[in-house]
């Protein structure tokens, strides 16, 4: 059979990883794909730059358009990133009848609905396994291996930089800024690291996960997103005293009234699997009604792990090229006419446990007043801690973890607590997760 000819847009760390992987495992890859996969062209900003791979057999150039318009190219591998030029080129590739493989979560999260509709219309495949959790085959697991299940929830550490920073702050006693600089030096932070620390990168990935888990359109704009920059070392310490670890999670969960899509710092019981994932590693748990809880762990970034997913997508594409489009795996797991809108819940509707910390006057009856307010709103208490604040000798810090409660009701309680004459400052609030391992 004729080899599959691939044109690459962008040949940085991941692109070089792909070229190297195809060179190293080419024979095995051909045995699996049923035909050889060849990278024949690459478009880069500076063709004179030394690459981390052998480019002798690749026609190097600067013109991305020439690749997406080249009739010899079967598959366009988009590794530019972002949703500007990458969007135009992917849409042009599809219009020209080319299959696309991309690692671009930003592009898929924001424009996936339109891209997949165009791809279905053109009868081509757009693959994006590497867009979520790097080397972990989570897209395939949810979309294909768990296809018999009704997915109830997905919860995971899907940003390696954020997890690395939290681990460093926890175990190495380094500051947020030092940990971030280290993540950048190691190459897994985004070009714009605010995407990592503000939770945007994780929200891009969660939009994809939520869509393929529940059969809903990609809904990036409706994801409730909090980052890790504001997490205080004191709260990490108090959480630990209460038996929890603070992790930055992406959560997609069915509730009776709709779907919760949220990315935020989360207290996780210390014995839970997700609590023990450290460094830049990613881990995702998926609960299907038939299979129960399942877990997926590995490298969420890096040349080798990302290339692993990219090349697997190329192999899938090589196999699917000869399959009638109606028989292919749907892009978003459900048949395109079966993607249905579901209410995406506002944060007030989330049901979960809550951690809050409030500084109060250290007087008899204050704790009783706070717990009375929670009881009035039928919010159960899981754990209570009282601490001396670092300053203000006449004050105390009250830290409470609640049982699962509607977030809007919790905020009502917090409003009352804020208004008490004995309350000294603002209230710190985090959500708590209790996902079954
Ligand atoms: N910046 C991302 C992370 C890279 O830290 O997880 C992989 O998407």
Short mmCIF file of C-alpha atoms in Angstrom, two decimals, residues 115-322:
data_model
loop_
_atom_site.label_atom_id
_atom_site.label_comp_id
_atom_site.label_asym_id
_atom_site.label_seq_id
_atom_site.Cartn_x
_atom_site.Cartn_y
_atom_site.Cartn_z
CA UNK A 115 -14.08 22.09 13.12
CA UNK A 116 -15.80 18.72 13.59
CA UNK A 117 -18.87 19.82 11.66
CA UNK A 118 -16.61 20.89 8.77
CA UNK A 119 -14.66 17.62 9.00
CA UNK A 120 -17.85 15.52 8.96
CA UNK A 121 -19.07 17.48 5.94
CA UNK A 122 -15.75 16.93 4.14
CA UNK A 123 -15.53 13.25 5.14
CA UNK A 124 -12.18 13.67 6.92
CA UNK A 125 -10.96 12.80 10.40
CA UNK A 126 -9.62 15.30 12.96
CA UNK A 127 -7.78 13.52 15.79
CA UNK A 128 -6.75 15.16 19.06
CA UNK A 129 -5.67 12.54 21.62
CA UNK A 130 -2.56 14.57 22.51
CA UNK A 131 -4.69 17.61 23.36
CA UNK A 132 -5.70 16.18 26.73
CA UNK A 133 -3.21 14.81 29.26
CA UNK A 134 -0.33 14.35 26.78
CA UNK A 135 0.60 10.69 26.68
CA UNK A 136 -2.41 9.33 28.61
CA UNK A 137 -4.90 7.80 26.13
CA UNK A 138 -7.89 9.35 27.87
CA UNK A 139 -9.81 10.35 24.75
CA UNK A 140 -9.72 6.83 23.39
CA UNK A 141 -10.58 5.38 26.80
CA UNK A 142 -13.71 7.50 27.21
CA UNK A 143 -14.74 7.60 23.57
CA UNK A 144 -14.20 3.95 22.72
CA UNK A 145 -13.25 1.67 25.59
CA UNK A 146 -15.99 2.97 27.94
CA UNK A 147 -18.55 3.45 25.16
CA UNK A 148 -21.02 1.05 26.79
CA UNK A 149 -21.22 3.13 29.97
CA UNK A 150 -23.21 6.11 31.07
CA UNK A 151 -20.37 8.26 32.37
CA UNK A 152 -21.29 9.79 35.74
CA UNK A 153 -18.18 11.83 36.40
CA UNK A 154 -14.62 12.50 35.31
CA UNK A 155 -12.18 14.12 37.74
CA UNK A 156 -8.52 14.68 37.14
CA UNK A 157 -5.25 16.46 37.46
CA UNK A 158 -4.98 17.69 33.89
CA UNK A 159 -2.40 20.45 34.17
CA UNK A 160 1.10 19.23 34.99
CA UNK A 161 2.46 22.69 35.72
CA UNK A 162 -0.17 23.40 38.38
CA UNK A 163 0.35 20.03 40.02
CA UNK A 164 4.12 20.49 39.94
CA UNK A 165 3.81 23.90 41.62
CA UNK A 166 1.50 22.57 44.36
CA UNK A 167 3.81 19.59 44.98
CA UNK A 168 6.87 21.84 45.19
CA UNK A 169 5.13 24.26 47.56
CA UNK A 170 4.01 21.35 49.72
CA UNK A 171 7.13 19.20 49.91
CA UNK A 172 10.05 21.45 48.99
CA UNK A 173 8.87 24.56 50.77
CA UNK A 174 9.53 26.75 47.73
CA UNK A 175 7.48 29.81 46.82
CA UNK A 176 4.86 29.89 44.07
CA UNK A 177 7.14 32.01 41.85
CA UNK A 178 10.16 29.71 42.27
CA UNK A 179 8.08 26.61 41.49
CA UNK A 180 6.61 28.26 38.38
CA UNK A 181 10.06 29.30 37.13
CA UNK A 182 11.21 25.70 37.61
CA UNK A 183 8.21 24.38 35.62
CA UNK A 184 9.04 26.81 32.81
CA UNK A 185 12.69 25.75 32.81
CA UNK A 186 11.63 22.10 32.58
CA UNK A 187 9.49 22.92 29.54
CA UNK A 188 6.01 21.85 30.57
CA UNK A 189 4.52 25.28 31.30
CA UNK A 190 2.57 26.86 28.44
CA UNK A 191 4.19 29.65 26.38
CA UNK A 192 1.90 31.92 28.39
CA UNK A 193 2.04 30.36 31.90
CA UNK A 194 -1.02 32.30 33.04
CA UNK A 195 -2.94 29.61 31.11
CA UNK A 196 -1.51 27.07 33.55
CA UNK A 197 -1.82 28.99 36.80
CA UNK A 198 -5.23 30.52 36.11
CA UNK A 199 -6.70 27.15 35.16
CA UNK A 200 -7.36 28.04 31.51
CA UNK A 201 -5.25 25.20 30.12
CA UNK A 202 -7.10 22.75 32.37
CA UNK A 203 -10.44 24.27 31.30
CA UNK A 204 -9.51 23.74 27.62
CA UNK A 205 -8.93 20.07 28.39
CA UNK A 206 -12.04 19.77 30.56
CA UNK A 207 -14.22 21.16 27.76
CA UNK A 208 -13.06 18.26 25.59
CA UNK A 209 -13.51 15.68 28.34
CA UNK A 210 -17.00 16.95 29.23
CA UNK A 211 -18.13 16.80 25.64
CA UNK A 212 -16.99 13.25 24.92
CA UNK A 213 -18.14 12.00 28.33
CA UNK A 214 -21.69 13.35 28.15
CA UNK A 215 -22.39 13.86 24.43
CA UNK A 216 -22.73 17.63 24.78
CA UNK A 217 -21.22 20.36 22.58
CA UNK A 218 -17.81 21.72 23.60
CA UNK A 219 -18.68 24.32 26.24
CA UNK A 220 -15.43 26.04 27.23
CA UNK A 221 -17.05 29.42 27.98
CA UNK A 222 -19.38 27.90 30.58
CA UNK A 223 -16.70 26.21 32.66
CA UNK A 224 -16.28 27.65 36.17
CA UNK A 225 -12.52 28.21 36.33
CA UNK A 226 -10.31 29.10 39.30
CA UNK A 227 -6.51 28.90 39.28
CA UNK A 228 -3.91 28.17 41.91
CA UNK A 229 -2.26 31.55 42.37
CA UNK A 230 -4.32 32.53 45.41
CA UNK A 231 -3.83 29.34 47.42
CA UNK A 232 -2.36 30.24 50.81
CA UNK A 233 0.25 27.99 52.42
CA UNK A 234 -1.84 28.14 55.64
CA UNK A 235 -4.80 26.49 53.93
CA UNK A 236 -2.60 23.72 52.54
CA UNK A 237 -1.41 23.12 56.14
CA UNK A 238 -4.91 23.20 57.69
CA UNK A 239 -6.24 20.89 54.98
CA UNK A 240 -3.47 18.44 55.80
CA UNK A 241 -4.28 18.57 59.49
CA UNK A 242 -7.83 17.63 58.60
CA UNK A 243 -6.66 14.74 56.38
CA UNK A 244 -6.88 16.38 52.95
CA UNK A 245 -4.49 17.44 50.18
CA UNK A 246 -5.10 20.51 48.01
CA UNK A 247 -5.07 19.55 44.32
CA UNK A 248 -6.03 21.47 41.21
CA UNK A 249 -8.73 19.37 39.56
CA UNK A 250 -10.87 19.47 36.46
CA UNK A 251 -14.26 17.95 37.20
CA UNK A 252 -17.09 17.05 34.83
CA UNK A 253 -20.04 15.64 36.73
CA UNK A 254 -23.65 14.82 36.07
CA UNK A 255 -26.11 16.22 38.59
CA UNK A 256 -29.90 15.78 38.60
CA UNK A 257 -30.38 19.29 37.18
CA UNK A 258 -27.58 19.36 34.59
CA UNK A 259 -23.85 19.02 34.11
CA UNK A 260 -21.22 20.61 36.35
CA UNK A 261 -18.02 21.60 34.54
CA UNK A 262 -15.46 23.05 36.92
CA UNK A 263 -11.73 23.62 37.32
CA UNK A 264 -10.51 24.72 40.75
CA UNK A 265 -8.30 23.99 43.76
CA UNK A 266 -9.95 21.08 45.53
CA UNK A 267 -9.46 19.37 48.86
CA UNK A 268 -9.06 15.65 48.23
CA UNK A 269 -8.97 13.07 51.06
CA UNK A 270 -5.29 12.20 51.61
CA UNK A 271 -5.76 8.49 50.95
CA UNK A 272 -7.50 9.03 47.60
CA UNK A 273 -5.58 8.18 44.47
CA UNK A 274 -5.71 11.72 43.08
CA UNK A 275 -4.28 13.12 46.33
CA UNK A 276 -1.09 11.15 45.75
CA UNK A 277 -0.24 12.22 42.21
CA UNK A 278 2.82 14.43 42.45
CA UNK A 279 5.01 16.60 40.27
CA UNK A 280 4.07 17.23 36.66
CA UNK A 281 2.22 13.94 36.31
CA UNK A 282 -1.44 13.87 35.23
CA UNK A 283 -4.10 11.47 36.49
CA UNK A 284 -7.75 11.15 35.57
CA UNK A 285 -10.51 9.11 37.11
CA UNK A 286 -13.61 8.20 35.13
CA UNK A 287 -16.73 6.68 36.65
CA UNK A 288 -18.92 4.64 34.32
CA UNK A 289 -22.13 3.07 35.58
CA UNK A 290 -21.12 -0.41 34.43
CA UNK A 291 -17.38 -0.36 35.03
CA UNK A 292 -17.33 1.74 38.24
CA UNK A 293 -14.31 3.95 38.93
CA UNK A 294 -11.31 3.67 36.59
CA UNK A 295 -7.97 5.54 36.71
CA UNK A 296 -5.49 6.72 34.11
CA UNK A 297 -2.04 8.02 35.08
CA UNK A 298 1.05 9.21 33.24
CA UNK A 299 2.96 12.06 31.68
CA UNK A 300 0.74 14.95 30.63
CA UNK A 301 3.41 16.74 28.61
CA UNK A 302 6.86 16.31 27.04
CA UNK A 303 8.16 15.28 23.62
CA UNK A 304 7.96 11.49 24.00
CA UNK A 305 4.57 11.23 25.75
CA UNK A 306 2.89 13.76 23.45
CA UNK A 307 4.42 12.12 20.36
CA UNK A 308 3.07 8.79 21.62
CA UNK A 309 -0.48 10.13 21.37
CA UNK A 310 0.13 12.01 18.12
CA UNK A 311 1.55 8.95 16.35
CA UNK A 312 -1.26 6.75 17.70
CA UNK A 313 -3.68 9.22 16.09
CA UNK A 314 -1.73 8.96 12.82
CA UNK A 315 -2.00 5.17 12.94
CA UNK A 316 -5.74 5.44 13.57
CA UNK A 317 -6.03 7.88 10.69
CA UNK A 318 -4.09 5.55 8.37
CA UNK A 319 -6.52 2.75 9.25
CA UNK A 320 -9.62 4.91 8.97
CA UNK A 321 -8.73 6.45 5.61
CA UNK A 322 -10.16 3.44 3.83
#
